[in-house]
Coordinates of C-alpha atoms in Angstrom, one line a residue:
X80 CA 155.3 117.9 97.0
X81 CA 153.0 114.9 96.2
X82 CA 150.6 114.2 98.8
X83 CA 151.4 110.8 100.8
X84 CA 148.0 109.6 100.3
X85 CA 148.5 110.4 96.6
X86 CA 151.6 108.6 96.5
X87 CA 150.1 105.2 98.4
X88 CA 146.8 105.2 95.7
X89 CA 149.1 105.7 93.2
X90 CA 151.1 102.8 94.3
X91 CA 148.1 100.1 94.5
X92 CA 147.0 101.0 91.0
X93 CA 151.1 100.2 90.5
X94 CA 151.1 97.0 92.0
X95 CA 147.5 96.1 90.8
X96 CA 148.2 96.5 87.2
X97 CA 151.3 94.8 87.5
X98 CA 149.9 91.6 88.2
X99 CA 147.5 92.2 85.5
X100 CA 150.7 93.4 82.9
X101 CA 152.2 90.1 83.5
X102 CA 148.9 88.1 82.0
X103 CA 149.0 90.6 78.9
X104 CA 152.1 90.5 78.0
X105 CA 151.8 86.9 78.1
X106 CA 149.1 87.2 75.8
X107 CA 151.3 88.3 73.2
X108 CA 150.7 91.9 73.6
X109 CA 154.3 92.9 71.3
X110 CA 153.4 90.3 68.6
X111 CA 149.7 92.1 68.1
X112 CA 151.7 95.1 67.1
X113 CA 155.1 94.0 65.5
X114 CA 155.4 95.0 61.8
X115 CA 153.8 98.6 61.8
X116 CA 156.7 100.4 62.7
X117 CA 158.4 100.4 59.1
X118 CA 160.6 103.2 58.5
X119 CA 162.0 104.5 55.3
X120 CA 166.2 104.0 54.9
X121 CA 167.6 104.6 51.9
X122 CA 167.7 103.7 48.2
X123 CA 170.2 101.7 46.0
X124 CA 170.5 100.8 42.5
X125 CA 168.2 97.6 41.8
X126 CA 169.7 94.7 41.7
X127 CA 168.8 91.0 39.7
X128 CA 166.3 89.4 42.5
X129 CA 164.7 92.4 44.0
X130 CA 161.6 92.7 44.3
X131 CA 160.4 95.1 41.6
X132 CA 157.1 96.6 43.8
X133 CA 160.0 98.2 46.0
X134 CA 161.0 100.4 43.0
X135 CA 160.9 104.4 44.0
X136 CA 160.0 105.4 40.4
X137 CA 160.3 109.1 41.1
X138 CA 164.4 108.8 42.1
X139 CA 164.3 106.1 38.9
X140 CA 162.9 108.6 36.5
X141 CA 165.3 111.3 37.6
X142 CA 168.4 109.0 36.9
X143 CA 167.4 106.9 34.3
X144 CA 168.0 103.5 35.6
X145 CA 166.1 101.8 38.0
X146 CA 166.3 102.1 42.1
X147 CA 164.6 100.7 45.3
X148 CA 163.3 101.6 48.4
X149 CA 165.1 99.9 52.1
X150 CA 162.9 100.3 54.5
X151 CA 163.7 98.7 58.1
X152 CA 161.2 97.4 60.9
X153 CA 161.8 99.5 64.4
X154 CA 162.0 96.9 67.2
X155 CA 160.5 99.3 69.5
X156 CA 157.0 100.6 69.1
X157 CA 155.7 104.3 70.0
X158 CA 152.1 103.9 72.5
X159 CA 150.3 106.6 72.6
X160 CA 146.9 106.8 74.9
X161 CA 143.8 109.4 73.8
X162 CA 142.0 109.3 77.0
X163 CA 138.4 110.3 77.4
X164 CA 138.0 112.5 80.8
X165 CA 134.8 114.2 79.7
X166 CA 132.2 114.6 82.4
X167 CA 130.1 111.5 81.1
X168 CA 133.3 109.4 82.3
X169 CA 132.0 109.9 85.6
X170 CA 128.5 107.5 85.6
X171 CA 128.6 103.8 87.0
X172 CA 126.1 101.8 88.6
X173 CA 128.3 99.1 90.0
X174 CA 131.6 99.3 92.1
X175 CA 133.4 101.1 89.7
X176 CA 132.8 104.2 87.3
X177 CA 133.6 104.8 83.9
X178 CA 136.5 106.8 85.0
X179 CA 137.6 104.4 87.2
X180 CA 138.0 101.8 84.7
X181 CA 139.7 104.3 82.3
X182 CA 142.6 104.7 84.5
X183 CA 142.9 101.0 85.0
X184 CA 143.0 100.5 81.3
X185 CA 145.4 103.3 80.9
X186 CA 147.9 102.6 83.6
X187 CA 147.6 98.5 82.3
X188 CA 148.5 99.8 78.6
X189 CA 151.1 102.2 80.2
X190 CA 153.0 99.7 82.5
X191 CA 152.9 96.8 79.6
X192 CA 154.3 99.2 76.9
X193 CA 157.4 100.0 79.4
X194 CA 157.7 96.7 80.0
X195 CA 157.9 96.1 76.2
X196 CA 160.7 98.4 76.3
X197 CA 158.4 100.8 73.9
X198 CA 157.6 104.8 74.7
X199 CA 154.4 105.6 75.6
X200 CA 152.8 109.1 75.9
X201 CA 149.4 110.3 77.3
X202 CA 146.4 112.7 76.2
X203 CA 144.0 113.7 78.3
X204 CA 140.7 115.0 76.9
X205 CA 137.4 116.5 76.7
X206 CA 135.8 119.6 74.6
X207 CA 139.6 120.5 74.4
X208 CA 142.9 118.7 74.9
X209 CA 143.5 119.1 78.7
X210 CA 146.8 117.9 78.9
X211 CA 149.7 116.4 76.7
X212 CA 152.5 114.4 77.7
X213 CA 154.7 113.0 74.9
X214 CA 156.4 109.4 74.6
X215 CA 158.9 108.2 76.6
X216 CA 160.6 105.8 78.6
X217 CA 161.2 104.6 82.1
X218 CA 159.7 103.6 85.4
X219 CA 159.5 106.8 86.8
X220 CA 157.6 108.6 83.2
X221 CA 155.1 105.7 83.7
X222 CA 154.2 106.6 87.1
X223 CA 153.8 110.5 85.7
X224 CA 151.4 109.1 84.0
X225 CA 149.4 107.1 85.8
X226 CA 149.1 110.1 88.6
X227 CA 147.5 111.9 85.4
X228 CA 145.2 109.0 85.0
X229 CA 143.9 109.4 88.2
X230 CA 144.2 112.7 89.7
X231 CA 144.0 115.5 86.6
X232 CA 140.7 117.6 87.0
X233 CA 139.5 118.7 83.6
X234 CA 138.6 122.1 82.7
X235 CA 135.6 121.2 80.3
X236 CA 132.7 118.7 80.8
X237 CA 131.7 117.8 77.4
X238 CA 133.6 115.8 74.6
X239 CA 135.2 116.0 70.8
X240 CA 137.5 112.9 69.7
X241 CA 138.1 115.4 66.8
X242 CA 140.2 117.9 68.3
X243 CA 141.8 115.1 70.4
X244 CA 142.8 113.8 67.5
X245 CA 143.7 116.9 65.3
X246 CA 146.0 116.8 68.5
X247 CA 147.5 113.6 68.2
X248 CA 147.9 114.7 64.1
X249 CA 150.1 117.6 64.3
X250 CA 152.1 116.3 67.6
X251 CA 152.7 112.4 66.6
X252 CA 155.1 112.2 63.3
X253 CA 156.2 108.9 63.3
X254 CA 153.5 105.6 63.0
X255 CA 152.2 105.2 66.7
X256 CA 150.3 102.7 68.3
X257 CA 146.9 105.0 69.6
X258 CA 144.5 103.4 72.4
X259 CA 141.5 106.1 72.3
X260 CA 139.8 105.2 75.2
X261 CA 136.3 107.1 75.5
X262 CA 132.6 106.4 76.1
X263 CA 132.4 107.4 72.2
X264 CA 129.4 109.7 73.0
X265 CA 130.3 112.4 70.6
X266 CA 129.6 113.1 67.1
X267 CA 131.4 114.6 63.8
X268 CA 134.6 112.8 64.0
X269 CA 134.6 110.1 61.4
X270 CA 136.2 112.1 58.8
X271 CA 139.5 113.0 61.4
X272 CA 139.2 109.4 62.6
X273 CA 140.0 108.3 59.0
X274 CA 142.6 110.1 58.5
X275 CA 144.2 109.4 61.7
X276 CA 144.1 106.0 60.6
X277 CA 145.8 105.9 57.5
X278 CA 149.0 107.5 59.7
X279 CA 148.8 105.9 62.8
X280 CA 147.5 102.6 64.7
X281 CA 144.1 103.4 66.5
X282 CA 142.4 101.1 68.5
X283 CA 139.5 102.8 69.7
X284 CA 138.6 100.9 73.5
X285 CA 135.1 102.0 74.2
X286 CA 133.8 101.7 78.0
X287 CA 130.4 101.6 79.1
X288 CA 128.0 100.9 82.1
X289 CA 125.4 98.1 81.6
X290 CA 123.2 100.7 82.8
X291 CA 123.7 103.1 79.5
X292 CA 121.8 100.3 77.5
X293 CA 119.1 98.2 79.7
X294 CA 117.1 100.2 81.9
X295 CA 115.7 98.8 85.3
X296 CA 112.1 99.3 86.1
X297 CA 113.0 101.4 89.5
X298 CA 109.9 103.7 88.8
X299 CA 109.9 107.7 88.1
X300 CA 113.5 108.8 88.0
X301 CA 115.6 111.9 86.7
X302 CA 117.8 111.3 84.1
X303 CA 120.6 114.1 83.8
X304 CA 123.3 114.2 80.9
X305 CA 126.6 114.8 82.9
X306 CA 128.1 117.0 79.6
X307 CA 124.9 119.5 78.9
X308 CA 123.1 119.7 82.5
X309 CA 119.7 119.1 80.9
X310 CA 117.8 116.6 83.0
X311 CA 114.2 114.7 82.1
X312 CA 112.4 112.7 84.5
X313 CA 111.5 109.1 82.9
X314 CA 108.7 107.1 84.6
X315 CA 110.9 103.3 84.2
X316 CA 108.0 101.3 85.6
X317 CA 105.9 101.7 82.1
X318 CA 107.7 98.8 79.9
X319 CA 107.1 100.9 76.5
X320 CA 109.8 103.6 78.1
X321 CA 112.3 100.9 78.8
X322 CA 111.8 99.8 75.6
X323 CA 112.1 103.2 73.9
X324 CA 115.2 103.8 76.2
X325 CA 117.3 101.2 75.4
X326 CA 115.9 100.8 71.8
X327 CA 117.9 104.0 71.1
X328 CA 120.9 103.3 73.4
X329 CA 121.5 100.4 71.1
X330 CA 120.6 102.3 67.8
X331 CA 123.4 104.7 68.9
X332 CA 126.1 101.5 69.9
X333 CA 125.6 99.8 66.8
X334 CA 125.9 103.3 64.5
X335 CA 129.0 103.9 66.5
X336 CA 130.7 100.5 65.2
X337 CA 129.2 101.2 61.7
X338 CA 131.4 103.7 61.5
X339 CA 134.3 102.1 62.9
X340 CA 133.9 99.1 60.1
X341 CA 134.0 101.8 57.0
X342 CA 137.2 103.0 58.2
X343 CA 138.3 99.1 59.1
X344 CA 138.9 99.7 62.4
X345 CA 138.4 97.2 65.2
X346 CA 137.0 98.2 68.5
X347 CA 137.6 96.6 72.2
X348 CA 134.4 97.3 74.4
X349 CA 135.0 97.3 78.1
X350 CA 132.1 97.5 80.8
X351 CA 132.7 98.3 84.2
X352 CA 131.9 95.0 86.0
X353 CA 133.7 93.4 83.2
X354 CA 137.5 92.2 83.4
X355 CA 139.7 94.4 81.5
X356 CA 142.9 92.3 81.4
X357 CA 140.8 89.2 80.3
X358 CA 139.0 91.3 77.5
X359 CA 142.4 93.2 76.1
X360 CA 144.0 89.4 76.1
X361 CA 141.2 88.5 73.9
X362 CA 141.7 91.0 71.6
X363 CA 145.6 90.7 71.3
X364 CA 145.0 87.3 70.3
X365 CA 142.4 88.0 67.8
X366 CA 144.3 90.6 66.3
X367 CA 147.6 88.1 66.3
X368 CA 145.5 85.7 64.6
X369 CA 144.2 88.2 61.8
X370 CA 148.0 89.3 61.1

């Protein structure tokens, strides 16, 4: 039995995102995505007027005269969200965490896939895949999924997009849609990444806290990373610290979408005092615009 105070957060996150779903979808959220789901049919006997780069030269060669591939586009797409629940998910210096805006972005992406009609699945993850629920339809799965987005505790504190997506590799067969949604701070997953991306869709959404790249001067603090445990204390009112501080916070951002452009991927970034509906608008329509 679900807690009633479960049930009633669960609904305001409902009823918040809906409002929100209604100004994504009508910033063309289907039309980002449409033409990606092309799916193999049959092949026939070439015919005067075809058009020859369709040819299947291995059923050709067999049979001595020339054939073609059909293909058809699926109407419907499959969404699948990689989220991030890694202990790191849990800093933010303004209203909201990083978590916070994670399950906001998640139950948006959710809710505006069902209303598309489309199946859409979740992973939660840190070190290790915490939990898997596959694509579907349907009011009710949606809700499933946002209680997920809000209420799993994870196992493991630290983070690896690899085995999240070896996951999503041996679990999703068909082309799917994939919003990884993580704080990215992790390392030695470009090589899975790039072949994740030559089978599926991935749009990597990385959230962050203002915080994570300019430093206040708020004199001696102690800094502790949320994954390891190991703390330092950093004395912010000396300028050359700030400095040094966010001079690596950046060197790390700016590797991060390095790698992202060698595998031609595109990236939405999402800070928590930002708007998320506004900047995921944005993006469908740039992405539109590039198809």
């Amino acid at each position: 039995m679900v807690p009633k105070e479960v049930l009633q957060k669960i609904r305001r996150i409902q009823i918040r995102t809906s409002h929100k779903v209604d100004e994504l979808l009508a910033g063309n959220w289907h039309s980002a995505f449409k033409g990606r789901g092309i799916e193999f049919e049959e092949v026939r006997p070439y015919q005067v007027g075809d058009d020859v780069r369709a040819i299947d030269w291995n059923v050709t060669a067999r049979s001595d005269q020339p054939f073609i591939k059909l293909f058809h586009e699926e109407r419907e797409l499959s969404v699948m969200l990689l989220v991030d629940l890694s202990a790191s998910q849990a800093f933010g210096t303004g209203e909201q965490t990083k978590r916070d805006i994670v399950a906001e972005l998640g139950a948006t992406l959710a809710m505006s896939a069902i209303r598309n009609n489309d199946k859409v699945g979740l992973t939660l993850f840190t070190d290790d895949v915490e939990k898997s629920i596959p694509p579907r339809k349907g009011p009710r799965h949606v809700l499933r999924l946002i209680h997920e987005l809000l209420y799993c505790s994870p196992v493991g504190s630290g983070t690896s997009i690899k085995q999240a997506l070896q996951h999503l590799n041996r679990t999703c067969k068909r082309r799917t849609v994939v919003f990884l949604i993580s704080d990215f701070i992790d390392n030695d997953y470009e090589s899975v990444l790039k072949i994740s991306g030559r089978k599926h869709d991935i749009v990597p959404i990385v959230v962050h806290d203002p915080r994570e790249i300019n430093m206040p001067n708020v004199g001696m603090i102690k800094l502790r990373d949320a994954e390891s445990g190991e703390t330092i204390r950093l004395d912010t009112s000396n300028r050359k610290n700030r400095q040094l501080f966010e001079k690596l916070a950046r060197q790390q951002s700016e590797e991060r979408d390095r790698l992202f452009r060698r595998i031609k991927l595109a990236p939405i970034h999402v800070t928590t005092d930002g708007d998320v509906v506004e900047t995921l608008r944005k993006y469908f329509h740039q992405r539109e615009a590039r198809r």
